[in-house]
Amino acid sequence: MTTTTANTQGPELTAAERELLVRAAVLAPSMHNTQPWLFGFRHRTVEVHRDVTRELTAEDPDGRLTLIGVGAAVLNLRVAAATLALRTTTVLLPDTCRPTLAARLTLGTGSGEGTELAGLFPSIPRRRTNRHPFTDHAIEPAVRHELAQAAAAESARLYWANDRQVRWLQHLATDADHAEQHDLHRIVERGCWVGGERHHDGVPLASLGPRSADVPSPVRDLAVDPADRARATARFEDHPQLAVLATAEDSPRSWLVAGQALQRVLLLATRHGLAASLLNQLIEHEELRELLYDPGAGPTAPQAVLRLGRGRDVPSTPRRPVEAFVLHDDETP
Ligand SMILES: Cc1cc2nc3c(=O)[nH]c(=O)nc-3n(C[C@H](O)[C@H](O)[C@H](O)COP(=O)(O)O)c2cc1C
């Protein structure tokens, strides 16, 4: 997919510009905060690779979640470029002979992708996954519509679940949670990434939020360590507000599209003062995912289930140092 066309003439990007771009990109969400991306710079292009050493074989055998996270990082790069008034041309999966290469962004001179994307820049460091209870304050219809438009601007579709669908989605999510408690491969993998103290990656205990006192729960409890599972409970909102993000097709390219759309929706939600978390167990289990296809919506493939609302502030999750993500010329795959 190509977004806008950049004039590729212009001076080399400065070190400060490169750093701003990478710092913004790595604040994107990723499953279990694996941060599965690497960036290589050549003149005025940024190549975005998936980091094959950080893939989740149990949770994500097809690589969908990895590429959604990489797509979210691409959106952050585009937002950061827009804020530097750079015009971006984005090509997804530009070279089949280089399988880790997910996207190539060319940053030209001239006006950027527009004030709309640049306006999301302050939300990049403020956005976070919030697994705490939200209030029952209903999101205004105009804001729901704006969020759906943000997804549409990235060639994806965001559809809101009604009360009956919400209850049904929650029950499906609970079934998946129960099944996952007996999935040894997932449990071992989560043990590597979730819970306890984490300083560079993974999901620390402090970000897990309380357990839900009620079943079904509107949040996914990713904890596996008995000490983390014994944390306090809380009552969550009676009327969770859930939306499904879907793409026209279901392929690695669509997952990158979904990641960009997801991040655009999340950044806009942050700008509106909304909190968000994900109920991705509904996507990870194919038999449940099949049930999310909306027959009235034409060809759409569900890629994420979002919970949105108003919530308390939560701490940020850690990131590795920015140098860890930058490929040097001799390392470029
Ligand atoms: C594709 C994808 C799927 C995710 N699925 C879940 C999920 O099912 N449950 C959850 O609590 N968080 C989920 N997350 C959120 C990540 O755990 C979170 O982004 C990561 O820990 C970094 O934290 P941050 O979002 O606060 O920066 C998902 C993120 C991505 C990109």
Short mmCIF file of C-alpha atoms and ligand atoms in Angstrom, two decimals:
data_model
loop_
_atom_site.label_atom_id
_atom_site.label_comp_id
_atom_site.label_asym_id
_atom_site.label_seq_id
_atom_site.Cartn_x
_atom_site.Cartn_y
_atom_site.Cartn_z
CA MET A 1 0.00 0.00 0.00
CA THR A 2 1.34 3.41 -0.86
CA THR A 3 0.15 6.41 1.11
CA THR A 4 1.39 9.77 -0.18
CA THR A 5 4.12 10.41 -2.71
CA ALA A 6 7.27 11.99 -1.34
CA ASN A 7 9.79 14.14 -3.13
CA THR A 8 12.88 12.12 -2.28
CA GLN A 9 15.30 14.94 -3.00
CA GLY A 10 16.78 16.58 0.05
CA PRO A 11 19.63 16.40 2.50
CA GLU A 12 20.49 13.31 4.58
CA LEU A 13 18.30 12.99 7.69
CA THR A 14 20.09 14.44 10.70
CA ALA A 15 20.99 12.28 13.71
CA ALA A 16 18.40 14.20 15.75
CA GLU A 17 15.67 13.49 13.15
CA ARG A 18 16.55 9.78 13.08
CA GLU A 19 16.47 9.59 16.84
CA LEU A 20 13.11 11.33 17.05
CA LEU A 21 11.69 8.89 14.49
CA VAL A 22 12.96 5.76 16.28
CA ARG A 23 11.98 7.02 19.74
CA ALA A 24 8.44 7.55 18.49
CA ALA A 25 8.28 4.22 16.64
CA VAL A 26 9.28 2.08 19.63
CA LEU A 27 6.52 3.50 21.81
CA ALA A 28 4.04 1.51 19.71
CA PRO A 29 2.16 -1.35 21.39
CA SER A 30 3.29 -4.93 20.79
CA MET A 31 2.01 -8.27 22.06
CA HIS A 32 3.63 -8.87 25.49
CA ASN A 33 5.72 -5.77 24.82
CA THR A 34 8.21 -7.81 22.77
CA GLN A 35 9.08 -4.69 20.68
CA PRO A 36 9.61 -6.90 17.59
CA TRP A 37 11.00 -4.25 15.22
CA LEU A 38 14.31 -2.99 13.85
CA PHE A 39 15.02 0.11 11.77
CA GLY A 40 17.64 0.70 9.10
CA PHE A 41 18.29 4.16 7.60
CA ARG A 42 19.58 4.77 4.07
CA HIS A 43 19.73 8.36 2.90
CA ARG A 44 16.07 9.41 3.18
CA THR A 45 14.50 5.98 3.60
CA VAL A 46 13.68 4.02 6.74
CA GLU A 47 13.45 0.26 6.41
CA VAL A 48 11.33 -1.44 9.06
CA HIS A 49 12.15 -5.08 9.78
CA ARG A 50 10.47 -7.53 12.09
CA ASP A 51 12.90 -8.86 14.68
CA VAL A 52 12.78 -12.64 14.26
CA THR A 53 14.43 -13.17 17.65
CA ARG A 54 11.35 -11.72 19.38
CA GLU A 55 8.54 -13.75 17.89
CA LEU A 56 5.99 -15.58 20.03
CA THR A 57 5.68 -19.15 18.78
CA ALA A 58 2.86 -20.16 21.16
CA GLU A 59 0.77 -17.00 21.17
CA ASP A 60 1.43 -16.03 17.56
CA PRO A 61 2.44 -18.99 15.37
CA ASP A 62 1.42 -17.22 12.12
CA GLY A 63 3.17 -13.92 12.92
CA ARG A 64 -0.06 -11.90 12.82
CA LEU A 65 0.48 -10.21 16.19
CA THR A 66 4.10 -9.41 15.39
CA LEU A 67 3.15 -7.69 12.14
CA ILE A 68 0.27 -5.79 13.77
CA GLY A 69 2.82 -4.42 16.27
CA VAL A 70 5.23 -3.60 13.43
CA GLY A 71 2.36 -1.84 11.61
CA ALA A 72 1.69 0.22 14.74
CA ALA A 73 5.38 1.25 14.79
CA VAL A 74 5.10 2.25 11.10
CA LEU A 75 2.15 4.52 11.96
CA ASN A 76 4.18 6.14 14.73
CA LEU A 77 7.00 6.73 12.20
CA ARG A 78 4.54 8.40 9.83
CA VAL A 79 3.19 10.59 12.64
CA ALA A 80 6.71 11.57 13.71
CA ALA A 81 7.65 12.31 10.09
CA ALA A 82 4.54 14.47 9.72
CA THR A 83 5.56 16.41 12.78
CA LEU A 84 8.96 17.04 11.17
CA ALA A 85 7.04 18.25 8.08
CA LEU A 86 8.43 15.33 6.06
CA ARG A 87 6.34 13.83 3.32
CA THR A 88 6.11 10.03 3.61
CA THR A 89 5.72 7.34 0.98
CA THR A 90 5.07 3.99 2.66
CA VAL A 91 5.45 0.71 0.79
CA LEU A 92 4.51 -2.44 2.68
CA LEU A 93 6.50 -5.66 2.09
CA PRO A 94 8.58 -4.01 -0.65
CA ASP A 95 10.97 -6.88 -1.37
CA THR A 96 9.94 -10.55 -1.37
CA CYS A 97 13.62 -11.57 -1.38
CA ARG A 98 14.07 -9.95 2.05
CA PRO A 99 11.44 -11.71 4.21
CA THR A 100 12.04 -9.71 7.41
CA LEU A 101 11.55 -6.40 5.60
CA ALA A 102 8.04 -5.23 6.52
CA ALA A 103 7.96 -1.66 5.20
CA ARG A 104 10.01 1.00 3.51
CA LEU A 105 9.24 4.63 4.21
CA THR A 106 10.69 7.33 2.01
CA LEU A 107 10.81 10.71 3.67
CA GLY A 108 10.70 13.55 1.21
CA THR A 109 10.76 17.27 1.63
CA GLY A 110 7.67 19.41 1.38
CA SER A 111 4.59 19.35 3.54
CA GLY A 112 4.02 16.13 5.46
CA GLU A 113 1.06 13.76 5.58
CA GLY A 114 -0.96 16.64 6.92
CA THR A 115 -1.81 18.24 10.18
CA GLU A 116 -4.15 15.38 11.06
CA LEU A 117 -1.32 12.88 11.56
CA ALA A 118 1.03 15.47 13.07
CA GLY A 119 -1.70 16.32 15.59
CA LEU A 120 -1.44 12.78 16.98
CA PHE A 121 2.24 13.18 17.89
CA PRO A 122 1.68 14.33 21.52
CA SER A 123 -0.46 11.21 22.09
CA ILE A 124 2.43 8.81 21.26
CA PRO A 125 4.09 8.96 24.72
CA ARG A 126 0.75 9.30 26.52
CA ARG A 127 -0.90 6.21 24.99
CA ARG A 128 -0.75 3.02 27.02
CA THR A 129 -2.63 -0.23 27.48
CA ASN A 130 -4.91 0.23 30.47
CA ARG A 131 -6.11 -2.97 32.19
CA HIS A 132 -7.83 -1.14 35.05
CA PRO A 133 -11.61 -0.68 35.45
CA PHE A 134 -13.15 2.04 33.30
CA THR A 135 -16.17 4.15 34.24
CA ASP A 136 -19.55 3.47 32.65
CA HIS A 137 -19.46 6.88 30.96
CA ALA A 138 -20.64 6.21 27.38
CA ILE A 139 -18.29 7.33 24.61
CA GLU A 140 -20.07 10.08 22.67
CA PRO A 141 -21.44 8.96 19.27
CA ALA A 142 -19.38 11.68 17.53
CA VAL A 143 -16.18 10.30 19.08
CA ARG A 144 -17.12 6.73 18.14
CA HIS A 145 -17.66 7.94 14.61
CA GLU A 146 -14.33 9.79 14.55
CA LEU A 147 -12.51 6.66 15.74
CA ALA A 148 -14.19 4.61 13.01
CA GLN A 149 -13.10 7.25 10.48
CA ALA A 150 -9.51 7.00 11.74
CA ALA A 151 -9.59 3.26 10.99
CA ALA A 152 -11.15 3.92 7.58
CA ALA A 153 -8.37 6.42 6.78
CA GLU A 154 -5.98 3.45 7.11
CA SER A 155 -8.14 1.16 4.91
CA ALA A 156 -9.55 -0.76 7.89
CA ARG A 157 -12.96 -0.92 9.52
CA LEU A 158 -13.85 -0.37 13.19
CA TYR A 159 -17.30 -1.59 14.19
CA TRP A 160 -18.80 -1.12 17.62
CA ALA A 161 -20.48 -4.03 19.40
CA ASN A 162 -23.99 -3.49 20.79
CA ASP A 163 -24.86 -4.58 24.37
CA ARG A 164 -25.86 -8.09 23.35
CA GLN A 165 -22.73 -8.55 21.24
CA VAL A 166 -20.59 -7.24 24.10
CA ARG A 167 -21.95 -9.89 26.48
CA TRP A 168 -21.41 -12.55 23.85
CA LEU A 169 -17.82 -11.38 23.15
CA GLN A 170 -17.06 -11.41 26.87
CA HIS A 171 -18.33 -14.96 27.25
CA LEU A 172 -16.25 -16.09 24.27
CA ALA A 173 -13.19 -14.35 25.77
CA THR A 174 -13.76 -16.12 29.09
CA ASP A 175 -13.92 -19.49 27.33
CA ALA A 176 -10.61 -18.71 25.63
CA ASP A 177 -9.06 -17.65 28.96
CA HIS A 178 -10.06 -20.96 30.53
CA ALA A 179 -8.67 -22.95 27.60
CA GLU A 180 -5.39 -20.99 27.75
CA GLN A 181 -4.88 -21.92 31.41
CA HIS A 182 -4.23 -25.49 30.25
CA ASP A 183 -2.02 -24.57 27.30
CA LEU A 184 1.48 -25.37 28.55
CA HIS A 185 3.28 -23.82 25.55
CA ARG A 186 1.54 -20.46 26.13
CA ILE A 187 2.05 -20.61 29.89
CA VAL A 188 5.80 -21.16 29.51
CA GLU A 189 6.06 -18.40 26.88
CA ARG A 190 4.08 -15.92 29.00
CA GLY A 191 6.36 -16.69 31.92
CA CYS A 192 9.21 -15.25 29.81
CA TRP A 193 7.39 -12.00 29.08
CA VAL A 194 4.66 -11.27 31.63
CA GLY A 195 4.65 -10.41 35.33
CA GLY A 196 7.13 -9.48 38.06
CA GLU A 197 9.53 -6.57 37.57
CA ARG A 198 10.57 -5.75 34.01
CA HIS A 199 13.02 -3.00 33.06
CA HIS A 200 13.41 -3.21 29.26
CA ASP A 201 10.55 -5.22 27.76
CA GLY A 202 7.66 -7.49 28.69
CA VAL A 203 4.58 -6.63 30.76
CA PRO A 204 5.45 -5.85 34.40
CA LEU A 205 3.12 -6.77 37.24
CA ALA A 206 2.47 -3.03 37.72
CA SER A 207 0.83 -2.93 34.25
CA LEU A 208 -1.41 -5.97 34.70
CA GLY A 209 -4.05 -4.08 36.67
CA PRO A 210 -6.35 -5.82 39.14
CA ARG A 211 -8.11 -9.12 38.46
CA SER A 212 -11.78 -8.86 37.73
CA ALA A 213 -14.02 -9.74 40.67
CA ASP A 214 -16.71 -10.81 38.20
CA VAL A 215 -17.01 -13.33 35.39
CA PRO A 216 -17.02 -12.63 32.49
CA SER A 217 -14.19 -10.13 32.74
CA PRO A 218 -13.70 -7.27 30.26
CA VAL A 219 -9.90 -7.60 30.57
CA ARG A 220 -7.58 -10.47 29.75
CA ASP A 221 -5.55 -11.74 32.69
CA LEU A 222 -2.14 -12.55 31.19
CA ALA A 223 -0.48 -13.41 34.52
CA VAL A 224 0.90 -16.93 34.96
CA ASP A 225 3.10 -16.65 38.06
CA PRO A 226 1.06 -17.68 41.15
CA ALA A 227 2.16 -14.51 43.02
CA ASP A 228 0.94 -12.33 40.12
CA ARG A 229 -2.30 -14.27 39.84
CA ALA A 230 -2.98 -13.66 43.55
CA ARG A 231 -3.10 -9.86 43.07
CA ALA A 232 -6.09 -7.82 44.26
CA THR A 233 -9.45 -7.95 42.52
CA ALA A 234 -11.68 -5.03 41.51
CA ARG A 235 -15.12 -4.53 40.00
CA PHE A 236 -14.99 -3.52 36.35
CA GLU A 237 -17.48 -1.49 34.37
CA ASP A 238 -20.97 -2.99 33.93
CA HIS A 239 -21.14 -1.96 30.28
CA PRO A 240 -17.78 -2.47 28.57
CA GLN A 241 -17.49 -0.63 25.25
CA LEU A 242 -15.96 -2.99 22.72
CA ALA A 243 -15.12 -2.54 19.05
CA VAL A 244 -13.72 -4.91 16.44
CA LEU A 245 -11.04 -3.75 14.01
CA ALA A 246 -11.14 -5.57 10.67
CA THR A 247 -9.39 -5.46 7.30
CA ALA A 248 -10.65 -6.35 3.83
CA GLU A 249 -8.26 -9.30 3.49
CA ASP A 250 -6.27 -11.52 5.79
CA SER A 251 -2.59 -11.64 4.85
CA PRO A 252 0.73 -10.35 6.22
CA ARG A 253 0.10 -7.12 4.31
CA SER A 254 -3.35 -6.81 5.94
CA TRP A 255 -1.79 -7.30 9.37
CA LEU A 256 0.52 -4.34 8.69
CA VAL A 257 -2.52 -2.33 7.56
CA ALA A 258 -4.37 -3.40 10.73
CA GLY A 259 -1.44 -2.33 12.92
CA GLN A 260 -1.40 1.14 11.39
CA ALA A 261 -5.16 1.44 11.78
CA LEU A 262 -5.06 0.15 15.36
CA GLN A 263 -2.43 2.69 16.33
CA ARG A 264 -4.23 5.56 14.59
CA VAL A 265 -7.40 4.67 16.52
CA LEU A 266 -5.48 4.33 19.81
CA LEU A 267 -3.67 7.66 19.38
CA LEU A 268 -6.90 9.46 18.53
CA ALA A 269 -8.62 7.80 21.51
CA THR A 270 -5.75 9.03 23.72
CA ARG A 271 -6.23 12.54 22.36
CA HIS A 272 -9.89 12.31 23.38
CA GLY A 273 -8.87 11.28 26.91
CA LEU A 274 -9.95 7.67 26.39
CA ALA A 275 -8.19 4.61 27.76
CA ALA A 276 -7.91 1.32 25.88
CA SER A 277 -7.01 -2.34 26.28
CA LEU A 278 -7.21 -5.33 23.98
CA LEU A 279 -9.09 -8.63 24.22
CA ASN A 280 -6.97 -10.41 21.70
CA GLN A 281 -7.76 -13.95 22.80
CA LEU A 282 -10.78 -13.61 20.49
CA ILE A 283 -8.42 -13.17 17.54
CA GLU A 284 -5.79 -15.72 18.52
CA HIS A 285 -8.19 -18.67 18.56
CA GLU A 286 -9.29 -19.28 14.99
CA GLU A 287 -12.57 -20.96 15.98
CA LEU A 288 -13.55 -17.83 17.96
CA ARG A 289 -12.21 -15.44 15.36
CA GLU A 290 -14.49 -17.04 12.76
CA LEU A 291 -17.45 -15.95 14.90
CA LEU A 292 -16.41 -12.29 14.72
CA TYR A 293 -16.78 -12.03 10.96
CA ASP A 294 -19.60 -9.54 10.40
CA PRO A 295 -21.80 -11.01 7.65
CA GLY A 296 -23.39 -7.60 7.01
CA ALA A 297 -20.04 -5.94 6.41
CA GLY A 298 -18.88 -7.70 3.28
CA PRO A 299 -15.39 -9.15 3.20
CA THR A 300 -13.77 -8.19 6.50
CA ALA A 301 -11.23 -10.11 8.56
CA PRO A 302 -11.17 -9.35 12.31
CA GLN A 303 -7.70 -8.33 13.52
CA ALA A 304 -8.21 -6.85 17.02
CA VAL A 305 -10.87 -6.43 19.70
CA LEU A 306 -10.58 -3.13 21.57
CA ARG A 307 -12.07 -2.06 24.88
CA LEU A 308 -12.34 1.70 25.20
CA GLY A 309 -13.59 4.04 27.90
CA ARG A 310 -12.57 6.49 30.58
CA GLY A 311 -10.08 5.18 33.12
CA ARG A 312 -7.47 6.20 35.66
CA ASP A 313 -3.86 6.98 34.67
CA VAL A 314 -1.57 3.95 34.52
CA PRO A 315 2.24 3.64 34.38
CA SER A 316 4.03 3.20 31.07
CA THR A 317 5.65 -0.13 30.16
CA PRO A 318 9.43 -0.17 29.68
CA ARG A 319 11.30 0.05 26.36
CA ARG A 320 14.83 -1.01 25.45
CA PRO A 321 17.39 1.73 24.74
CA VAL A 322 16.88 3.31 21.34
CA GLU A 323 20.28 2.01 20.01
CA ALA A 324 18.98 -1.57 20.35
CA PHE A 325 16.57 -0.97 17.47
CA VAL A 326 18.86 0.63 14.91
CA LEU A 327 20.49 -1.57 12.27
CA HIS A 328 23.93 -0.57 11.07
CA ASP A 329 24.79 -0.88 7.36
CA ASP A 330 26.62 -4.19 7.83
CA GLU A 331 23.71 -5.68 9.83
CA THR A 332 20.87 -4.94 7.41
CA PRO A 333 19.09 -8.21 6.56
C1 LIG B 1 -1.37 -7.20 18.34
C2 LIG B 1 -1.45 -6.91 19.82
C3 LIG B 1 -2.23 -7.73 20.63
C4 LIG B 1 -2.36 -7.46 22.00
N1 LIG B 1 -3.17 -8.26 22.75
C5 LIG B 1 -3.36 -7.97 24.05
C6 LIG B 1 -4.28 -8.73 24.83
O1 LIG B 1 -4.94 -9.65 24.35
N2 LIG B 1 -4.45 -8.41 26.12
C7 LIG B 1 -3.77 -7.37 26.70
O2 LIG B 1 -3.99 -7.12 27.88
N3 LIG B 1 -2.90 -6.62 25.98
C8 LIG B 1 -2.68 -6.90 24.68
N4 LIG B 1 -1.82 -6.13 23.93
C9 LIG B 1 -1.16 -4.98 24.54
C10 LIG B 1 0.32 -5.22 24.85
O3 LIG B 1 0.46 -6.08 25.95
C11 LIG B 1 0.97 -3.86 25.14
O4 LIG B 1 0.93 -3.11 23.95
C12 LIG B 1 2.42 -3.97 25.58
O5 LIG B 1 2.49 -4.60 26.83
C13 LIG B 1 3.09 -2.60 25.67
O6 LIG B 1 2.40 -1.78 26.58
P1 LIG B 1 1.75 -0.40 26.13
O7 LIG B 1 0.67 -0.70 25.14
O8 LIG B 1 1.19 0.18 27.41
O9 LIG B 1 2.83 0.45 25.55
C14 LIG B 1 -1.66 -6.37 22.57
C15 LIG B 1 -0.88 -5.55 21.74
C16 LIG B 1 -0.78 -5.82 20.38
C17 LIG B 1 0.03 -4.91 19.48
#
